[in-house]
CSV table of N, CA and C in Angstrom, one decimal:
chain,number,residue,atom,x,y,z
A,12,UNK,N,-3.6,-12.9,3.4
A,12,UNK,CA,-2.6,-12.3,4.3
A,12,UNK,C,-1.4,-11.7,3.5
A,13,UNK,N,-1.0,-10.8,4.0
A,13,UNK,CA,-0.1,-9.8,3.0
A,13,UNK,C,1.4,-10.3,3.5
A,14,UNK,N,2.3,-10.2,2.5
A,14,UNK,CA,3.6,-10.1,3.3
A,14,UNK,C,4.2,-9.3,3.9
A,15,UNK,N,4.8,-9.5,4.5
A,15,UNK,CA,5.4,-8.5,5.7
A,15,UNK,C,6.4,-7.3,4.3
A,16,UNK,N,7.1,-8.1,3.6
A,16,UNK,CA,8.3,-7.4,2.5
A,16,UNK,C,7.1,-6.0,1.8
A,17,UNK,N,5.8,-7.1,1.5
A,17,UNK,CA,5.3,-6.2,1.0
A,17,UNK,C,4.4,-4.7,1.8
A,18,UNK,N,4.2,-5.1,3.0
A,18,UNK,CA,3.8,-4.6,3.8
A,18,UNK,C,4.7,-3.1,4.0
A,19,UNK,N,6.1,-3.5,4.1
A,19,UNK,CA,7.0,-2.2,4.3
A,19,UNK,C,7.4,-1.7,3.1
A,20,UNK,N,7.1,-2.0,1.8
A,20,UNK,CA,7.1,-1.7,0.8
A,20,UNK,C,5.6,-0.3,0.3
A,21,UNK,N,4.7,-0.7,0.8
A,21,UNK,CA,3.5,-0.1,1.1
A,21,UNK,C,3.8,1.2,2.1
A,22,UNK,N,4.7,1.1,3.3
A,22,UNK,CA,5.1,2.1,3.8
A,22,UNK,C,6.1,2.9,3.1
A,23,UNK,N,6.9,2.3,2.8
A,23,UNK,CA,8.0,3.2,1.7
A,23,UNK,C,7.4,4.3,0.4
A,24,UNK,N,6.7,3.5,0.0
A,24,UNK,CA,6.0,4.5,-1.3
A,24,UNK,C,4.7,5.2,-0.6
A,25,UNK,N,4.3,4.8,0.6
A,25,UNK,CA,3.3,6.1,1.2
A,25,UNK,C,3.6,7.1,1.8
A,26,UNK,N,5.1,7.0,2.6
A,26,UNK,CA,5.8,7.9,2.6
A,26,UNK,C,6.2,8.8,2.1
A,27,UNK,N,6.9,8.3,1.3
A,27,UNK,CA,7.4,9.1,0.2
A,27,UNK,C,6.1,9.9,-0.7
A,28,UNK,N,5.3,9.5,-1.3
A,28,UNK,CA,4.1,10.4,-1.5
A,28,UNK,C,3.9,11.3,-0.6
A,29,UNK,N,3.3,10.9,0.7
A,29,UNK,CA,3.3,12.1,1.4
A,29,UNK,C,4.5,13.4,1.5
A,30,UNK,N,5.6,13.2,1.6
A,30,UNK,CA,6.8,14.0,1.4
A,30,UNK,C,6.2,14.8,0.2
A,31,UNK,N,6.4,14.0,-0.9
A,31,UNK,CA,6.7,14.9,-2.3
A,31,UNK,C,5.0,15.6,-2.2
A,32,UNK,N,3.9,15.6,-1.6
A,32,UNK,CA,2.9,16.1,-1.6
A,32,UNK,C,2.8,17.3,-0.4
A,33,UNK,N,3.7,17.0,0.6
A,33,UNK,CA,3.7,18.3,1.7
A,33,UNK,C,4.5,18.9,0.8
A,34,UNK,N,6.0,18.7,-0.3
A,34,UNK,CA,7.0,19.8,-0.2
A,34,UNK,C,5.9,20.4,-2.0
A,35,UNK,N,4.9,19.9,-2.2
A,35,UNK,CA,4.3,20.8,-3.3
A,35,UNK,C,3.5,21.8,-2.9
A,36,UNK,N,2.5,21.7,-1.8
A,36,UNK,CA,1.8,21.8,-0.7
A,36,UNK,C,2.3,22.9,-0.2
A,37,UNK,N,3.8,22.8,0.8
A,37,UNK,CA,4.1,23.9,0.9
A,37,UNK,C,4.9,25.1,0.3
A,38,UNK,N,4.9,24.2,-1.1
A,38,UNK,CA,5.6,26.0,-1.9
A,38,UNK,C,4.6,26.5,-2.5
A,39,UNK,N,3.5,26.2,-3.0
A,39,UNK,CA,2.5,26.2,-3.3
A,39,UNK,C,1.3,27.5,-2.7
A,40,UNK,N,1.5,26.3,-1.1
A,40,UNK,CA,-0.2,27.2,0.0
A,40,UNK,C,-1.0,27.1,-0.6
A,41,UNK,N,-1.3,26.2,-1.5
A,41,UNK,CA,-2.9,26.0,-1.7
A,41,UNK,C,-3.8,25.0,-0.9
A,42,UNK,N,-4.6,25.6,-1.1
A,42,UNK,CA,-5.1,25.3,0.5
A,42,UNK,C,-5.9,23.9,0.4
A,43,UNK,N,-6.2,23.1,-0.9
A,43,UNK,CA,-6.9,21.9,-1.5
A,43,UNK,C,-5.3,21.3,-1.7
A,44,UNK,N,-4.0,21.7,-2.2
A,44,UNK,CA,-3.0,20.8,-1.8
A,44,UNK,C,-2.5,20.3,-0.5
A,45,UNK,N,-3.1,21.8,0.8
A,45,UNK,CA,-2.8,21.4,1.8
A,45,UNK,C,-3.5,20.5,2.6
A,46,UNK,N,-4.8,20.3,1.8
A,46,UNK,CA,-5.3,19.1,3.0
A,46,UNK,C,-4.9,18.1,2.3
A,47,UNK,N,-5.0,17.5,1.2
A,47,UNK,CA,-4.7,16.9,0.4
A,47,UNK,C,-3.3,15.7,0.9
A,48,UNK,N,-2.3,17.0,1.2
A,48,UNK,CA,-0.9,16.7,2.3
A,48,UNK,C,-1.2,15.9,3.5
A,49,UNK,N,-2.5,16.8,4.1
A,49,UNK,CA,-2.5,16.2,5.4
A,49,UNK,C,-3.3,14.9,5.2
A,50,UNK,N,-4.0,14.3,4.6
A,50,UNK,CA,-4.7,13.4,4.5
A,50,UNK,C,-3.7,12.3,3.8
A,51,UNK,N,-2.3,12.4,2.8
A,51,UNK,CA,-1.7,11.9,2.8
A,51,UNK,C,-0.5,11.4,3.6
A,52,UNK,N,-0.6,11.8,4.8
A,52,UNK,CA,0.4,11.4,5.8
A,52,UNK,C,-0.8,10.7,6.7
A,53,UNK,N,-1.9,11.2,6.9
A,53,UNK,CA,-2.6,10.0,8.0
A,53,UNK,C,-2.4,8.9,6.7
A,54,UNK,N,-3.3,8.8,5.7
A,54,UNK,CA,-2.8,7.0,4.9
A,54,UNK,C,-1.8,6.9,5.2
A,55,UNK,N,-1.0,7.4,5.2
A,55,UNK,CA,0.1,6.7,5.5
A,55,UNK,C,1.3,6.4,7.1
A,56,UNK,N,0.5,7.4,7.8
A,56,UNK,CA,0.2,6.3,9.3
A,56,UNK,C,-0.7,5.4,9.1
A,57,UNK,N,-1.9,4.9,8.7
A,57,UNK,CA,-2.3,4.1,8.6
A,57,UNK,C,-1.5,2.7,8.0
A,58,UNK,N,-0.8,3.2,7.1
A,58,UNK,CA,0.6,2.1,6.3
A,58,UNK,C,1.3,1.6,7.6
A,59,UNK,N,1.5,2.4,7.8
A,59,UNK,CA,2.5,2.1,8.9
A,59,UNK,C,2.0,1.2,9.8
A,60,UNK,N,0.9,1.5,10.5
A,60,UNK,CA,0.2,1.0,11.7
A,60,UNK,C,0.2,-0.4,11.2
A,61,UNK,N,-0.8,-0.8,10.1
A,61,UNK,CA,-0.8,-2.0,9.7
A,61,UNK,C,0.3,-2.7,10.0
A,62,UNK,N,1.5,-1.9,8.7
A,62,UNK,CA,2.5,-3.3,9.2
A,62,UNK,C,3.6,-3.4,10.5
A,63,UNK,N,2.9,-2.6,10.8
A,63,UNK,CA,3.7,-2.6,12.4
A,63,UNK,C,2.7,-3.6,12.8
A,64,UNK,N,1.4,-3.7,13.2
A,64,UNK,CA,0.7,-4.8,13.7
A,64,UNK,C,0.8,-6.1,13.0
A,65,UNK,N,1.9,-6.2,11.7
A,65,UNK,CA,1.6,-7.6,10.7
A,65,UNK,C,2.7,-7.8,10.5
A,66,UNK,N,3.9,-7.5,11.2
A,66,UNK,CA,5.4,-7.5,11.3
A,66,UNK,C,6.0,-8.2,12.1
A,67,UNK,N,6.8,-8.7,11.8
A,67,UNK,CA,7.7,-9.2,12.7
A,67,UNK,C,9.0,-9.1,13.5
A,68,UNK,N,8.7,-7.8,13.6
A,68,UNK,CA,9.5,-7.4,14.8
A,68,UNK,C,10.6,-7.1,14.6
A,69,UNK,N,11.7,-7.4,13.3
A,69,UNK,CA,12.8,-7.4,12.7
A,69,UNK,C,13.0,-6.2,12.1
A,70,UNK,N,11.4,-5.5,11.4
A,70,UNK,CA,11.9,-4.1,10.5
A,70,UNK,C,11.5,-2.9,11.6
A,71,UNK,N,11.7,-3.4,12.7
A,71,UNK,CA,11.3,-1.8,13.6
A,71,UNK,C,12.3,-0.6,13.2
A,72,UNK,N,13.4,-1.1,12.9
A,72,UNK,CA,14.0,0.3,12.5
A,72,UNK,C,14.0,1.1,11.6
A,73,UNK,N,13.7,0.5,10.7
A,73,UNK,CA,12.9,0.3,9.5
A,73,UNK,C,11.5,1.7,9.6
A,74,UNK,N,10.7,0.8,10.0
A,74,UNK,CA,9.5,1.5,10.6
A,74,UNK,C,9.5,2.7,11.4
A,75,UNK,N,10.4,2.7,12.3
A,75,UNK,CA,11.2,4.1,12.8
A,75,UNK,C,11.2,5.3,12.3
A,76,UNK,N,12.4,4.7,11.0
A,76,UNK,CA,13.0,5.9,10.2
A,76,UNK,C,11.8,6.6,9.5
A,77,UNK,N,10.6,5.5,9.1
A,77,UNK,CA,9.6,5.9,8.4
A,77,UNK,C,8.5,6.8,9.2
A,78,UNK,N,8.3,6.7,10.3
A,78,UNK,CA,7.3,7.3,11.5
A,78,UNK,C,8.0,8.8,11.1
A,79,UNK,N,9.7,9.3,11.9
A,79,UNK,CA,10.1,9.9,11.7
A,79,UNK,C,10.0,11.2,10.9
A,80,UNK,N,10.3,10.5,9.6
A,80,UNK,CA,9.9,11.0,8.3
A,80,UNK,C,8.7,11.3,8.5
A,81,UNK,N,7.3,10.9,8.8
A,81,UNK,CA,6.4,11.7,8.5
A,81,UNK,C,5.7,12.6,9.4
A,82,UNK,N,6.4,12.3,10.8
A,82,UNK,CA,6.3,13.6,11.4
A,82,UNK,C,7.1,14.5,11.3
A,83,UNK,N,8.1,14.6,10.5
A,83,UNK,CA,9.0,15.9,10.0
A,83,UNK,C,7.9,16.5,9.0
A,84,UNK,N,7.3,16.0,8.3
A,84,UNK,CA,6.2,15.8,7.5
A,84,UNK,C,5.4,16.8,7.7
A,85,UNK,N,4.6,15.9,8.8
A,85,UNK,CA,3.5,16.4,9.6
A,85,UNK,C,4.1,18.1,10.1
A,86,UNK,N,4.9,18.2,10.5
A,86,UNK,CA,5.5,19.4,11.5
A,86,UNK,C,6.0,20.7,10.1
A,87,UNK,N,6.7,20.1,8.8
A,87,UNK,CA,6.3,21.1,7.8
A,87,UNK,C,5.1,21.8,7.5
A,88,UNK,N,4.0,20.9,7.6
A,88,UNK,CA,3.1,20.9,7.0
A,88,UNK,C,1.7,22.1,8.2
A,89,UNK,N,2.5,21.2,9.0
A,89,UNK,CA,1.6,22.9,10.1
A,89,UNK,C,2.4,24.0,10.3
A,90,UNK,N,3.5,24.1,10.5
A,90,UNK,CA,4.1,25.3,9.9
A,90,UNK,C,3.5,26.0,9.1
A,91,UNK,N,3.5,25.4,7.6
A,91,UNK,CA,2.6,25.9,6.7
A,91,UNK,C,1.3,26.7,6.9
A,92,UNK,N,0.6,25.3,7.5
A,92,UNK,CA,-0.7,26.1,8.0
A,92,UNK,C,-1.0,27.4,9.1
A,93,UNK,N,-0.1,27.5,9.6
A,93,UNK,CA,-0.1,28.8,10.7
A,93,UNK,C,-0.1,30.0,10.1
């Protein structure tokens, strides 16, 4: 069983990966960095999902701020693609 510290720790740095991979992604337009982006933000809903189901209820804002973040993410990143 994982810890919960490390659980949102796991969200923090898949985050942020995703970020620093959409904003290469989109100065870029290459089109193997762009999926690359987008498959980096589902792992990392998937981050999320996890410790939101293995959480304790205390880091929802936490968790929030991070959702947030990667649908700003998500929303650069089809921009791009259009």
């Amino acid at each position: 069983m994982s810890e919960p510290f490390n659980d949102l720790k796991q969200v923090e740095m898949s985050v942020k990966a995703a970020q620093k991979m959409v904003g290469t992604a989109t100065m870029s337009m290459d089109r193997e960095q762009l999926d690359e982006a987008t498959q980096a933000i589902q792992d990392a809903r998937t981050q999320l999902s996890h410790a939101r189901n293995n959480g304790t209820g205390v880091d929802e804002e936490f968790l929030h701020s991070q959702e947030v973040s990667l649908t700003q993410c998500e929303e650069q990143l089809n921009e791009a693609k259009s």
